[in-house]
PDB file of C-alpha atoms and ligand atoms in Angstrom:
ATOM      1  CA  MET A 135    -125.222 143.490  18.738  1.00 40.00           C
ATOM      2  CA  ASN A 136    -122.875 144.276  21.588  1.00 44.00           C
ATOM      3  CA  THR A 137    -123.765 143.027  25.095  1.00 46.00           C
ATOM      4  CA  PHE A 138    -123.421 146.463  26.590  1.00 51.00           C
ATOM      5  CA  MET A 139    -122.751 149.971  25.449  1.00 55.00           C
ATOM      6  CA  GLN A 140    -119.438 151.209  26.659  1.00 66.00           C
ATOM      7  CA  LYS A 141    -119.452 154.804  27.693  1.00 85.00           C
ATOM      8  CA  TYR A 142    -116.607 157.019  26.536  1.00 89.00           C
ATOM      9  CA  TYR A 143    -115.232 159.875  28.621  1.00 94.00           C
ATOM     10  CA  GLN A 144    -113.160 162.864  27.596  1.00 95.00           C
ATOM     11  CA  LEU A 145    -110.394 162.659  30.191  1.00 97.00           C
ATOM     12  CA  LYS A 146    -107.611 165.081  30.825  1.00 97.00           C
ATOM     13  CA  VAL A 147    -104.050 163.856  31.233  1.00 98.00           C
ATOM     14  CA  GLN A 148    -103.231 164.980  34.769  1.00 97.00           C
ATOM     15  CA  LYS A 149     -99.614 163.855  34.888  1.00 96.00           C
ATOM     16  CA  THR A 150     -97.087 161.564  33.240  1.00 97.00           C
ATOM     17  CA  GLU A 151     -94.024 160.068  34.862  1.00 97.00           C
ATOM     18  CA  TYR A 152     -91.171 157.790  33.799  1.00 96.00           C
ATOM     19  CA  VAL A 153     -90.871 154.810  36.140  1.00 95.00           C
ATOM     20  CA  THR A 154     -88.077 153.174  34.120  1.00 93.00           C
ATOM     21  CA  PRO A 155     -86.245 154.502  31.042  1.00 91.00           C
ATOM     22  CA  THR A 156     -88.879 152.876  28.800  1.00 91.00           C
ATOM     23  CA  ILE A 157     -92.027 152.779  30.953  1.00 94.00           C
ATOM     24  CA  LYS A 158     -94.136 155.832  31.591  1.00 97.00           C
ATOM     25  CA  THR A 159     -97.290 156.262  33.668  1.00 98.00           C
ATOM     26  CA  PHE A 160    -100.260 158.370  32.542  1.00 98.00           C
ATOM     27  CA  THR A 161    -102.917 159.587  34.968  1.00 98.00           C
ATOM     28  CA  PHE A 162    -106.318 160.638  33.603  1.00 97.00           C
ATOM     29  CA  ALA A 163    -109.152 162.465  35.368  1.00 96.00           C
ATOM     30  CA  SER A 164    -112.464 163.989  34.412  1.00 94.00           C
ATOM     31  CA  GLU A 165    -113.153 167.658  34.959  1.00 90.00           C
ATOM     32  CA  SER A 166    -116.912 167.289  34.701  1.00 90.00           C
ATOM     33  CA  GLU A 167    -118.173 163.895  35.805  1.00 90.00           C
ATOM     34  CA  LYS A 168    -117.600 161.114  38.280  1.00 91.00           C
ATOM     35  CA  LEU A 169    -115.601 158.214  36.863  1.00 94.00           C
ATOM     36  CA  PRO A 170    -117.054 154.701  37.069  1.00 94.00           C
ATOM     37  CA  HIS A 171    -115.666 152.451  39.767  1.00 94.00           C
ATOM     38  CA  PHE A 172    -113.308 149.697  38.630  1.00 95.00           C
ATOM     39  CA  GLY A 173    -112.415 146.309  40.095  1.00 95.00           C
ATOM     40  CA  ALA A 174    -108.941 144.816  40.641  1.00 96.00           C
ATOM     41  CA  GLY A 175    -107.514 143.597  37.320  1.00 96.00           C
ATOM     42  CA  SER A 176    -109.552 146.017  35.161  1.00 95.00           C
ATOM     43  CA  HIS A 177    -108.304 147.773  32.061  1.00 93.00           C
ATOM     44  CA  ILE A 178    -109.369 150.793  30.034  1.00 93.00           C
ATOM     45  CA  SER A 179    -109.403 151.343  26.272  1.00 87.00           C
ATOM     46  CA  LEU A 180    -107.929 154.546  24.898  1.00 91.00           C
ATOM     47  CA  LYS A 181    -109.080 155.870  21.515  1.00 87.00           C
ATOM     48  CA  LEU A 182    -105.828 156.779  19.767  1.00 87.00           C
ATOM     49  CA  PRO A 183    -105.322 157.858  16.143  1.00 85.00           C
ATOM     50  CA  MET A 184    -104.106 154.343  15.263  1.00 76.00           C
ATOM     51  CA  GLY A 185    -107.114 152.637  16.892  1.00 73.00           C
ATOM     52  CA  LYS A 186    -108.230 151.459  20.311  1.00 74.00           C
ATOM     53  CA  ARG A 187    -105.504 150.365  22.719  1.00 83.00           C
ATOM     54  CA  GLN A 188    -106.057 148.648  26.048  1.00 86.00           C
ATOM     55  CA  TYR A 189    -104.031 149.125  29.209  1.00 93.00           C
ATOM     56  CA  SER A 190    -104.442 147.752  32.732  1.00 95.00           C
ATOM     57  CA  LEU A 191    -105.358 150.179  35.465  1.00 97.00           C
ATOM     58  CA  ILE A 192    -102.662 150.288  38.108  1.00 97.00           C
ATOM     59  CA  ASN A 193    -104.568 152.355  40.713  1.00 94.00           C
ATOM     60  CA  ASP A 194    -105.800 151.058  44.009  1.00 95.00           C
ATOM     61  CA  PRO A 195    -109.442 150.081  43.242  1.00 94.00           C
ATOM     62  CA  LEU A 196    -110.569 150.737  46.807  1.00 93.00           C
ATOM     63  CA  GLN A 197    -108.917 154.119  47.219  1.00 89.00           C
ATOM     64  CA  ASP A 198    -108.527 155.911  43.903  1.00 79.00           C
ATOM     65  CA  GLU A 199    -111.967 156.904  42.755  1.00 80.00           C
ATOM     66  CA  SER A 200    -111.272 160.108  40.920  1.00 90.00           C
ATOM     67  CA  GLU A 201    -108.558 159.068  38.459  1.00 95.00           C
ATOM     68  CA  TYR A 202    -107.293 156.271  36.260  1.00 97.00           C
ATOM     69  CA  THR A 203    -103.592 155.491  35.935  1.00 97.00           C
ATOM     70  CA  ILE A 204    -101.914 153.227  33.380  1.00 97.00           C
ATOM     71  CA  ALA A 205     -98.268 152.314  32.758  1.00 97.00           C
ATOM     72  CA  VAL A 206     -97.101 152.001  29.159  1.00 95.00           C
ATOM     73  CA  LYS A 207     -93.883 150.489  27.871  1.00 92.00           C
ATOM     74  CA  ASN A 208     -92.600 152.128  24.725  1.00 89.00           C
ATOM     75  CA  VAL A 209     -92.057 149.162  22.466  1.00 79.00           C
ATOM     76  CA  GLY A 210     -90.647 151.466  19.829  1.00 71.00           C
ATOM     77  CA  THR A 211     -92.913 150.424  16.971  1.00 66.00           C
ATOM     78  CA  GLU A 212     -93.305 153.376  14.636  1.00 66.00           C
ATOM     79  CA  GLY A 213     -96.968 154.307  14.409  1.00 68.00           C
ATOM     80  CA  GLY A 214     -97.787 152.130  17.432  1.00 77.00           C
ATOM     81  CA  GLY A 215     -99.932 153.151  20.400  1.00 85.00           C
ATOM     82  CA  SER A 216     -97.128 153.043  22.968  1.00 89.00           C
ATOM     83  CA  SER A 217     -94.848 155.210  20.872  1.00 90.00           C
ATOM     84  CA  PHE A 218     -97.676 157.717  20.313  1.00 92.00           C
ATOM     85  CA  LEU A 219     -98.443 157.929  24.034  1.00 95.00           C
ATOM     86  CA  HIS A 220     -94.784 158.331  24.983  1.00 95.00           C
ATOM     87  CA  HIS A 221     -94.011 160.998  22.408  1.00 93.00           C
ATOM     88  CA  HIS A 222     -97.221 162.923  21.832  1.00 94.00           C
ATOM     89  CA  VAL A 223     -99.453 162.747  24.891  1.00 96.00           C
ATOM     90  CA  LYS A 224     -98.667 165.435  27.425  1.00 96.00           C
ATOM     91  CA  PRO A 225    -100.308 166.712  30.638  1.00 97.00           C
ATOM     92  CA  GLY A 226    -103.278 168.962  29.901  1.00 97.00           C
ATOM     93  CA  GLU A 227    -104.307 167.100  26.752  1.00 96.00           C
ATOM     94  CA  THR A 228    -107.616 165.303  26.403  1.00 96.00           C
ATOM     95  CA  ILE A 229    -108.025 161.650  25.461  1.00 95.00           C
ATOM     96  CA  GLU A 230    -111.151 159.632  24.843  1.00 94.00           C
ATOM     97  CA  VAL A 231    -111.238 156.747  27.303  1.00 94.00           C
ATOM     98  CA  ALA A 232    -113.831 153.960  27.610  1.00 90.00           C
ATOM     99  CA  SER A 233    -115.287 152.891  30.932  1.00 91.00           C
ATOM    100  CA  PRO A 234    -113.226 150.115  32.580  1.00 93.00           C
ATOM    101  CA  GLU A 235    -113.731 146.448  31.731  1.00 89.00           C
ATOM    102  CA  ASN A 236    -112.424 143.440  33.609  1.00 90.00           C
ATOM    103  CA  TYR A 237    -111.511 140.112  32.004  1.00 86.00           C
ATOM    104  CA  PHE A 238    -108.825 139.316  34.573  1.00 92.00           C
ATOM    105  CA  GLN A 239    -110.683 139.137  37.826  1.00 92.00           C
ATOM    106  CA  ILE A 240    -109.476 137.849  41.163  1.00 95.00           C
ATOM    107  CA  ARG A 241    -111.083 134.469  41.823  1.00 94.00           C
ATOM    108  CA  THR A 242    -112.939 134.534  45.084  1.00 91.00           C
ATOM    109  CA  GLU A 243    -112.814 130.736  45.381  1.00 93.00           C
ATOM    110  CA  ALA A 244    -108.968 130.723  45.510  1.00 95.00           C
ATOM    111  CA  ARG A 245    -107.310 129.663  48.771  1.00 94.00           C
ATOM    112  CA  ARG A 246    -104.175 131.497  47.730  1.00 94.00           C
ATOM    113  CA  HIS A 247    -103.262 133.850  44.872  1.00 97.00           C
ATOM    114  CA  LEU A 248     -99.925 133.566  43.125  1.00 98.00           C
ATOM    115  CA  PHE A 249     -98.933 136.257  40.625  1.00 98.00           C
ATOM    116  CA  LEU A 250     -96.288 135.570  38.018  1.00 96.00           C
ATOM    117  CA  ALA A 251     -95.176 138.710  36.193  1.00 95.00           C
ATOM    118  CA  ALA A 252     -92.489 139.543  33.671  1.00 93.00           C
ATOM    119  CA  GLY A 253     -91.663 143.090  32.607  1.00 91.00           C
ATOM    120  CA  ILE A 254     -94.658 145.313  31.908  1.00 92.00           C
ATOM    121  CA  GLY A 255     -96.875 142.306  32.792  1.00 94.00           C
ATOM    122  CA  ILE A 256     -96.739 143.601  36.364  1.00 96.00           C
ATOM    123  CA  THR A 257     -99.460 146.193  35.665  1.00 97.00           C
ATOM    124  CA  PRO A 258    -102.707 144.239  36.371  1.00 97.00           C
ATOM    125  CA  PHE A 259    -101.185 142.820  39.545  1.00 98.00           C
ATOM    126  CA  LEU A 260    -100.716 146.262  41.090  1.00 98.00           C
ATOM    127  CA  SER A 261    -104.461 146.774  41.520  1.00 97.00           C
ATOM    128  CA  MET A 262    -104.961 143.121  42.478  1.00 97.00           C
ATOM    129  CA  MET A 263    -102.318 143.218  45.214  1.00 98.00           C
ATOM    130  CA  ALA A 264    -103.709 146.488  46.583  1.00 97.00           C
ATOM    131  CA  PHE A 265    -107.170 144.930  46.773  1.00 96.00           C
ATOM    132  CA  LEU A 266    -106.008 141.672  48.384  1.00 96.00           C
ATOM    133  CA  SER A 267    -103.880 143.550  50.850  1.00 96.00           C
ATOM    134  CA  HIS A 268    -106.834 145.755  51.930  1.00 95.00           C
ATOM    135  CA  THR A 269    -109.055 142.725  52.293  1.00 94.00           C
ATOM    136  CA  GLY A 270    -106.450 140.645  54.163  1.00 93.00           C
ATOM    137  CA  GLN A 271    -106.122 137.826  51.620  1.00 94.00           C
ATOM    138  CA  SER A 272    -103.076 135.678  51.005  1.00 93.00           C
ATOM    139  CA  PHE A 273    -100.968 136.298  47.899  1.00 96.00           C
ATOM    140  CA  ASP A 274     -97.417 136.240  46.591  1.00 97.00           C
ATOM    141  CA  LEU A 275     -95.820 137.987  43.653  1.00 97.00           C
ATOM    142  CA  TYR A 276     -92.974 136.503  41.618  1.00 96.00           C
ATOM    143  CA  TYR A 277     -91.670 139.217  39.356  1.00 95.00           C
ATOM    144  CA  ALA A 278     -89.030 138.539  36.710  1.00 92.00           C
ATOM    145  CA  GLY A 279     -87.064 141.316  35.048  1.00 87.00           C
ATOM    146  CA  SER A 280     -83.682 142.050  33.579  1.00 84.00           C
ATOM    147  CA  SER A 281     -82.518 144.302  36.462  1.00 88.00           C
ATOM    148  CA  ALA A 282     -83.911 146.358  39.347  1.00 89.00           C
ATOM    149  CA  SER A 283     -83.534 149.568  37.325  1.00 88.00           C
ATOM    150  CA  GLU A 284     -85.577 148.113  34.437  1.00 86.00           C
ATOM    151  CA  CYS A 285     -88.184 146.706  36.800  1.00 91.00           C
ATOM    152  CA  ALA A 286     -91.212 149.016  36.959  1.00 94.00           C
ATOM    153  CA  PHE A 287     -92.398 149.919  40.469  1.00 96.00           C
ATOM    154  CA  TYR A 288     -89.565 147.919  42.054  1.00 96.00           C
ATOM    155  CA  SER A 289     -89.115 150.175  45.140  1.00 95.00           C
ATOM    156  CA  THR A 290     -92.845 150.719  45.692  1.00 96.00           C
ATOM    157  CA  ILE A 291     -93.624 147.012  45.529  1.00 97.00           C
ATOM    158  CA  LYS A 292     -90.666 146.123  47.765  1.00 96.00           C
ATOM    159  CA  LYS A 293     -91.721 148.650  50.370  1.00 97.00           C
ATOM    160  CA  ARG A 294     -95.439 147.896  50.257  1.00 97.00           C
ATOM    161  CA  TYR A 295     -95.232 144.094  50.144  1.00 97.00           C
ATOM    162  CA  PRO A 296     -91.908 143.168  51.789  1.00 96.00           C
ATOM    163  CA  ASP A 297     -93.022 139.615  52.629  1.00 96.00           C
ATOM    164  CA  GLN A 298     -95.038 138.815  49.501  1.00 97.00           C
ATOM    165  CA  ALA A 299     -92.868 140.224  46.684  1.00 97.00           C
ATOM    166  CA  HIS A 300     -90.057 138.129  45.239  1.00 96.00           C
ATOM    167  CA  PHE A 301     -87.858 139.453  42.437  1.00 94.00           C
ATOM    168  CA  TYR A 302     -85.895 137.501  39.848  1.00 91.00           C
ATOM    169  CA  PHE A 303     -83.112 139.315  38.026  1.00 89.00           C
ATOM    170  CA  MET A 304     -80.814 136.383  37.317  1.00 80.00           C
ATOM    171  CA  GLU A 305     -80.049 134.615  34.014  1.00 83.00           C
ATOM    172  CA  ARG A 306     -83.025 133.121  32.194  1.00 81.00           C
ATOM    173  CA  GLU A 307     -82.229 129.447  32.990  1.00 84.00           C
ATOM    174  CA  GLN A 308     -81.783 130.222  36.676  1.00 87.00           C
ATOM    175  CA  LYS A 309     -85.005 132.288  36.695  1.00 85.00           C
ATOM    176  CA  GLU A 310     -86.907 129.417  35.123  1.00 88.00           C
ATOM    177  CA  LYS A 311     -85.543 126.926  37.625  1.00 90.00           C
ATOM    178  CA  GLU A 312     -86.533 129.096  40.559  1.00 91.00           C
ATOM    179  CA  LEU A 313     -90.014 129.908  39.255  1.00 92.00           C
ATOM    180  CA  GLN A 314     -90.688 126.294  38.356  1.00 93.00           C
ATOM    181  CA  ASN A 315     -89.668 125.346  41.874  1.00 94.00           C
ATOM    182  CA  VAL A 316     -92.160 127.859  43.284  1.00 95.00           C
ATOM    183  CA  LEU A 317     -94.940 126.450  41.107  1.00 96.00           C
ATOM    184  CA  ARG A 318     -94.155 122.884  42.161  1.00 95.00           C
ATOM    185  CA  ASN A 319     -94.626 123.745  45.830  1.00 93.00           C
ATOM    186  CA  GLN A 320     -98.069 125.273  46.133  1.00 93.00           C
ATOM    187  CA  CYS A 321    -101.033 124.137  48.192  1.00 91.00           C
ATOM    188  CA  ILE A 322    -104.201 122.770  46.584  1.00 92.00           C
ATOM    189  CA  GLY A 323    -106.573 125.618  45.797  1.00 94.00           C
ATOM    190  CA  THR A 324    -103.841 128.025  44.688  1.00 96.00           C
ATOM    191  CA  HIS A 325    -104.787 130.100  41.652  1.00 97.00           C
ATOM    192  CA  ILE A 326    -101.996 131.211  39.335  1.00 97.00           C
ATOM    193  CA  TYR A 327    -102.236 134.517  37.452  1.00 97.00           C
ATOM    194  CA  ILE A 328     -99.704 135.047  34.667  1.00 96.00           C
ATOM    195  CA  CYS A 329     -98.936 138.215  32.735  1.00 94.00           C
ATOM    196  CA  GLY A 330     -95.970 139.207  30.584  1.00 91.00           C
ATOM    197  CA  PRO A 331     -94.608 138.613  27.086  1.00 85.00           C
ATOM    198  CA  SER A 332     -96.384 135.880  25.097  1.00 80.00           C
ATOM    199  CA  ALA A 333     -93.452 133.452  25.268  1.00 84.00           C
ATOM    200  CA  PHE A 334     -93.282 133.854  29.065  1.00 90.00           C
ATOM    201  CA  MET A 335     -97.025 133.284  29.421  1.00 89.00           C
ATOM    202  CA  ASP A 336     -97.116 130.307  27.070  1.00 86.00           C
ATOM    203  CA  HIS A 337     -94.178 128.716  28.895  1.00 91.00           C
ATOM    204  CA  TYR A 338     -95.683 128.980  32.390  1.00 93.00           C
ATOM    205  CA  ILE A 339     -99.236 128.138  31.341  1.00 93.00           C
ATOM    206  CA  THR A 340     -97.908 124.927  29.781  1.00 92.00           C
ATOM    207  CA  TYR A 341     -95.703 124.275  32.792  1.00 94.00           C
ATOM    208  CA  CYS A 342     -98.600 124.723  35.257  1.00 95.00           C
ATOM    209  CA  LYS A 343    -100.816 122.443  33.191  1.00 94.00           C
ATOM    210  CA  GLY A 344     -98.018 119.852  33.131  1.00 95.00           C
ATOM    211  CA  LEU A 345     -97.862 119.999  36.925  1.00 95.00           C
ATOM    212  CA  GLY A 346    -101.567 119.208  37.054  1.00 95.00           C
ATOM    213  CA  TYR A 347    -103.026 122.583  37.953  1.00 95.00           C
ATOM    214  CA  PRO A 348    -106.667 122.537  36.799  1.00 94.00           C
ATOM    215  CA  ASP A 349    -107.286 124.812  33.810  1.00 92.00           C
ATOM    216  CA  GLU A 350    -109.721 126.856  35.878  1.00 93.00           C
ATOM    217  CA  ASN A 351    -106.939 127.713  38.371  1.00 96.00           C
ATOM    218  CA  ILE A 352    -104.667 129.233  35.706  1.00 95.00           C
ATOM    219  CA  HIS A 353    -105.451 132.776  34.591  1.00 94.00           C
ATOM    220  CA  SER A 354    -103.684 135.015  32.158  1.00 90.00           C
ATOM    221  CA  GLU A 355    -104.266 138.245  30.342  1.00 84.00           C
ATOM    222  CA  ARG A 356    -103.012 139.340  26.998  1.00 76.00           C
ATOM    223  CA  PHE A 357    -104.440 142.137  24.948  1.00 67.00           C
ATOM    224  CA  ARG A 358    -103.756 140.366  21.668  1.00 59.00           C
ATOM    225  CA  PRO A 359    -104.465 136.805  20.589  1.00 50.00           C
ATOM    226  CA  SER A 360    -101.507 134.546  21.455  1.00 46.00           C
ATOM    227  CA  SER A 361    -101.195 133.431  17.856  1.00 51.00           C
ATOM    228  CA  THR A 362    -102.538 134.617  14.567  1.00 62.00           C
ATOM    229  CA  ILE A 363    -103.726 132.265  11.872  1.00 72.00           C
ATOM    230  CA  GLN A 364    -101.381 132.528   8.919  1.00 74.00           C
ATOM    231  CA  ASN A 365    -103.098 133.031   5.566  1.00 81.00           C
ATOM    232  CA  PRO A 366    -106.667 132.635   6.823  1.00 86.00           C
ATOM    233  CA  LYS A 367    -108.932 130.726   4.432  1.00 92.00           C
ATOM    234  CA  ALA A 368    -112.617 131.197   3.658  1.00 95.00           C
ATOM    235  CA  PHE A 369    -114.956 128.657   5.180  1.00 96.00           C
ATOM    236  CA  GLN A 370    -118.638 127.781   5.234  1.00 97.00           C
ATOM    237  CA  VAL A 371    -120.740 127.944   8.357  1.00 97.00           C
ATOM    238  CA  THR A 372    -124.264 126.772   9.087  1.00 97.00           C
ATOM    239  CA  GLU A 373    -125.968 128.280  12.108  1.00 96.00           C
ATOM    240  CA  GLU A 374    -128.317 125.673  13.526  1.00 95.00           C
ATOM    241  CA  GLN A 375    -130.948 127.874  15.210  1.00 93.00           C
ATOM    242  CA  SER A 376    -131.581 130.053  12.160  1.00 93.00           C
ATOM    243  CA  ALA A 377    -130.783 127.279   9.635  1.00 94.00           C
ATOM    244  CA  LYS A 378    -128.742 129.854   7.708  1.00 95.00           C
ATOM    245  CA  THR A 379    -125.624 128.892   5.777  1.00 96.00           C
ATOM    246  CA  LEU A 380    -123.070 131.564   4.978  1.00 96.00           C
ATOM    247  CA  TYR A 381    -119.516 131.998   3.786  1.00 95.00           C
ATOM    248  CA  VAL A 382    -116.849 133.629   5.900  1.00 95.00           C
ATOM    249  CA  ASN A 383    -114.341 135.307   3.597  1.00 92.00           C
ATOM    250  CA  SER A 384    -110.630 135.073   4.273  1.00 88.00           C
ATOM    251  CA  ASN A 385    -110.542 138.727   5.324  1.00 81.00           C
ATOM    252  CA  GLN A 386    -113.435 138.669   7.785  1.00 86.00           C
ATOM    253  CA  SER A 387    -114.064 136.982  11.119  1.00 90.00           C
ATOM    254  CA  LEU A 388    -116.863 134.543  11.845  1.00 95.00           C
ATOM    255  CA  LEU A 389    -118.301 137.157  14.212  1.00 92.00           C
ATOM    256  CA  GLU A 390    -118.412 139.776  11.433  1.00 88.00           C
ATOM    257  CA  ALA A 391    -119.993 137.343   8.993  1.00 92.00           C
ATOM    258  CA  LEU A 392    -122.707 136.336  11.485  1.00 94.00           C
ATOM    259  CA  ILE A 393    -123.513 139.954  12.338  1.00 90.00           C
ATOM    260  CA  ASP A 394    -123.640 140.882   8.611  1.00 88.00           C
ATOM    261  CA  GLU A 395    -126.146 138.094   8.136  1.00 92.00           C
ATOM    262  CA  GLY A 396    -128.345 139.501  10.918  1.00 91.00           C
ATOM    263  CA  ILE A 397    -127.511 136.757  13.405  1.00 94.00           C
ATOM    264  CA  THR A 398    -127.140 138.252  16.885  1.00 91.00           C
ATOM    265  CA  VAL A 399    -123.968 137.276  18.695  1.00 91.00           C
ATOM    266  CA  PRO A 400    -122.937 139.089  21.865  1.00 87.00           C
ATOM    267  CA  TYR A 401    -119.374 140.368  21.862  1.00 81.00           C
ATOM    268  CA  ALA A 402    -117.126 142.759  23.764  1.00 72.00           C
ATOM    269  CA  CYS A 403    -113.331 142.672  23.260  1.00 71.00           C
ATOM    270  CA  ARG A 404    -113.173 141.148  19.728  1.00 74.00           C
ATOM    271  CA  MET A 405    -109.666 139.924  20.592  1.00 76.00           C
ATOM    272  CA  GLY A 406    -110.306 136.492  22.079  1.00 78.00           C
ATOM    273  CA  VAL A 407    -109.782 137.588  25.656  1.00 72.00           C
ATOM    274  CA  CYS A 408    -113.248 137.988  27.204  1.00 71.00           C
ATOM    275  CA  GLY A 409    -115.168 134.903  26.004  1.00 78.00           C
ATOM    276  CA  THR A 410    -118.380 136.864  25.317  1.00 83.00           C
ATOM    277  CA  CYS A 411    -118.664 135.705  21.694  1.00 90.00           C
ATOM    278  CA  GLU A 412    -118.444 132.003  22.526  1.00 93.00           C
ATOM    279  CA  VAL A 413    -120.580 129.784  20.243  1.00 96.00           C
ATOM    280  CA  GLU A 414    -121.265 126.055  20.320  1.00 96.00           C
ATOM    281  CA  VAL A 415    -119.582 123.925  17.655  1.00 97.00           C
ATOM    282  CA  CYS A 416    -121.922 121.149  16.551  1.00 97.00           C
ATOM    283  CA  ASN A 417    -119.902 119.832  13.644  1.00 96.00           C
ATOM    284  CA  GLY A 418    -116.620 120.344  11.805  1.00 96.00           C
ATOM    285  CA  SER A 419    -113.081 121.263  12.587  1.00 96.00           C
ATOM    286  CA  VAL A 420    -111.978 124.564  14.148  1.00 96.00           C
ATOM    287  CA  LEU A 421    -108.675 126.459  14.180  1.00 95.00           C
ATOM    288  CA  HIS A 422    -108.676 127.944  17.670  1.00 93.00           C
ATOM    289  CA  ASN A 423    -106.784 131.187  17.919  1.00 88.00           C
ATOM    290  CA  GLU A 424    -106.940 132.043  21.598  1.00 78.00           C
ATOM    291  CA  THR A 425    -106.072 130.838  25.072  1.00 69.00           C
ATOM    292  CA  PHE A 426    -109.328 131.795  26.788  1.00 72.00           C
ATOM    293  CA  LEU A 427    -111.132 128.448  26.419  1.00 78.00           C
ATOM    294  CA  THR A 428    -109.720 125.386  28.132  1.00 76.00           C
ATOM    295  CA  GLU A 429    -108.669 122.403  25.972  1.00 79.00           C
ATOM    296  CA  GLU A 430    -111.809 120.592  27.137  1.00 82.00           C
ATOM    297  CA  GLU A 431    -114.056 123.536  26.168  1.00 87.00           C
ATOM    298  CA  LYS A 432    -112.401 123.786  22.754  1.00 91.00           C
ATOM    299  CA  LYS A 433    -113.862 120.378  21.872  1.00 92.00           C
ATOM    300  CA  GLU A 434    -117.347 121.900  21.671  1.00 95.00           C
ATOM    301  CA  LYS A 435    -116.999 125.676  21.613  1.00 95.00           C
ATOM    302  CA  MET A 436    -115.194 128.422  19.739  1.00 96.00           C
ATOM    303  CA  LEU A 437    -114.746 132.184  20.018  1.00 94.00           C
ATOM    304  CA  ALA A 438    -116.337 133.711  16.934  1.00 95.00           C
ATOM    305  CA  CYS A 439    -114.171 136.845  16.989  1.00 90.00           C
ATOM    306  CA  VAL A 440    -110.796 135.137  16.474  1.00 90.00           C
ATOM    307  CA  SER A 441    -111.183 131.433  15.691  1.00 94.00           C
ATOM    308  CA  ARG A 442    -112.043 130.002  12.279  1.00 95.00           C
ATOM    309  CA  GLY A 443    -113.616 126.909  10.795  1.00 96.00           C
ATOM    310  CA  GLU A 444    -111.921 124.612   8.295  1.00 96.00           C
ATOM    311  CA  GLY A 445    -113.971 123.705   5.230  1.00 96.00           C
ATOM    312  CA  ALA A 446    -117.528 123.613   6.560  1.00 97.00           C
ATOM    313  CA  ILE A 447    -118.705 123.797  10.137  1.00 97.00           C
ATOM    314  CA  THR A 448    -122.039 123.893  11.971  1.00 97.00           C
ATOM    315  CA  ILE A 449    -122.455 126.100  15.016  1.00 97.00           C
ATOM    316  CA  LYS A 450    -125.194 127.138  17.426  1.00 96.00           C
ATOM    317  CA  VAL A 451    -125.290 130.738  18.669  1.00 94.00           C
TER     318      VAL A 451
HETATM  319  S1  LIG B 218    -115.580 139.211  21.889  1.00 86.13           S
HETATM  320 FE1  LIG B 218    -114.239 138.842  23.527  1.00 86.13          FE
HETATM  321  S2  LIG B 218    -113.547 136.842  23.044  1.00 86.13           S
HETATM  322 FE2  LIG B 218    -114.720 137.373  21.358  1.00 86.13          FE
END
């Protein structure tokens, strides 16, 4: 059973706007009801013909209460959500949108916030920077892109945060050198937030860990698991509390198998990004397929929605 029931709203597309040749913003509003408040770093899920797609809200969480805005890069995949939004969704149309969720929250314990963005990965940081700026907290943005014209919200960010925004449009090696230098020179208590293409995120997460940043100071958001298990195999699982043993087929997740068996596991995203479906691993070997849990946590826990056992495992829900 899910931990909460998400409410869906029929929202009207108020306006769309190109902010780079490949990135378009979409603003949604309700004609009949008040929209739920959202926190910095939140995202919404859109029900599209090809399935649910999640996008970060880029509005100011303390000022924009009557609309939700997202920015979508057209990745050009035929039949994909971004291509559908770019080519078929026009002002005046109605889209079903779920109430906002937030798996990428600002950490209140941080002494300083450092945002590392590449490309469309800038989107969650727009609401975060607006919030921190209103509340007078210290932050810096390091934003890598191929050029100013390809860099979404370049002028707005530059104007709004002249002292905190730093842009990197140079060659990749030079970019890496500069960003690594930034990461090497931070005060204790700095929290790093990373968002961008998987390779970018993997690189800087590993780099930060190598520098000794504690796992709990490194935050990232991706709306898909960082890796997918090739040719998933069936495995056996025993759930300790219920003493039930079941088989997880190669084409189903552990979460699905547990729910089918009547074992209640809370869940939300089903993509390995929220941690809601975490279960304890008592015995056996696990193929972890996410970057939500720290390496330490992975020794005794797993996310039932994306990770799999090998052979036979015992878990506790
Ligand atoms: S349901 Fe979100 S990580 Fe599994």
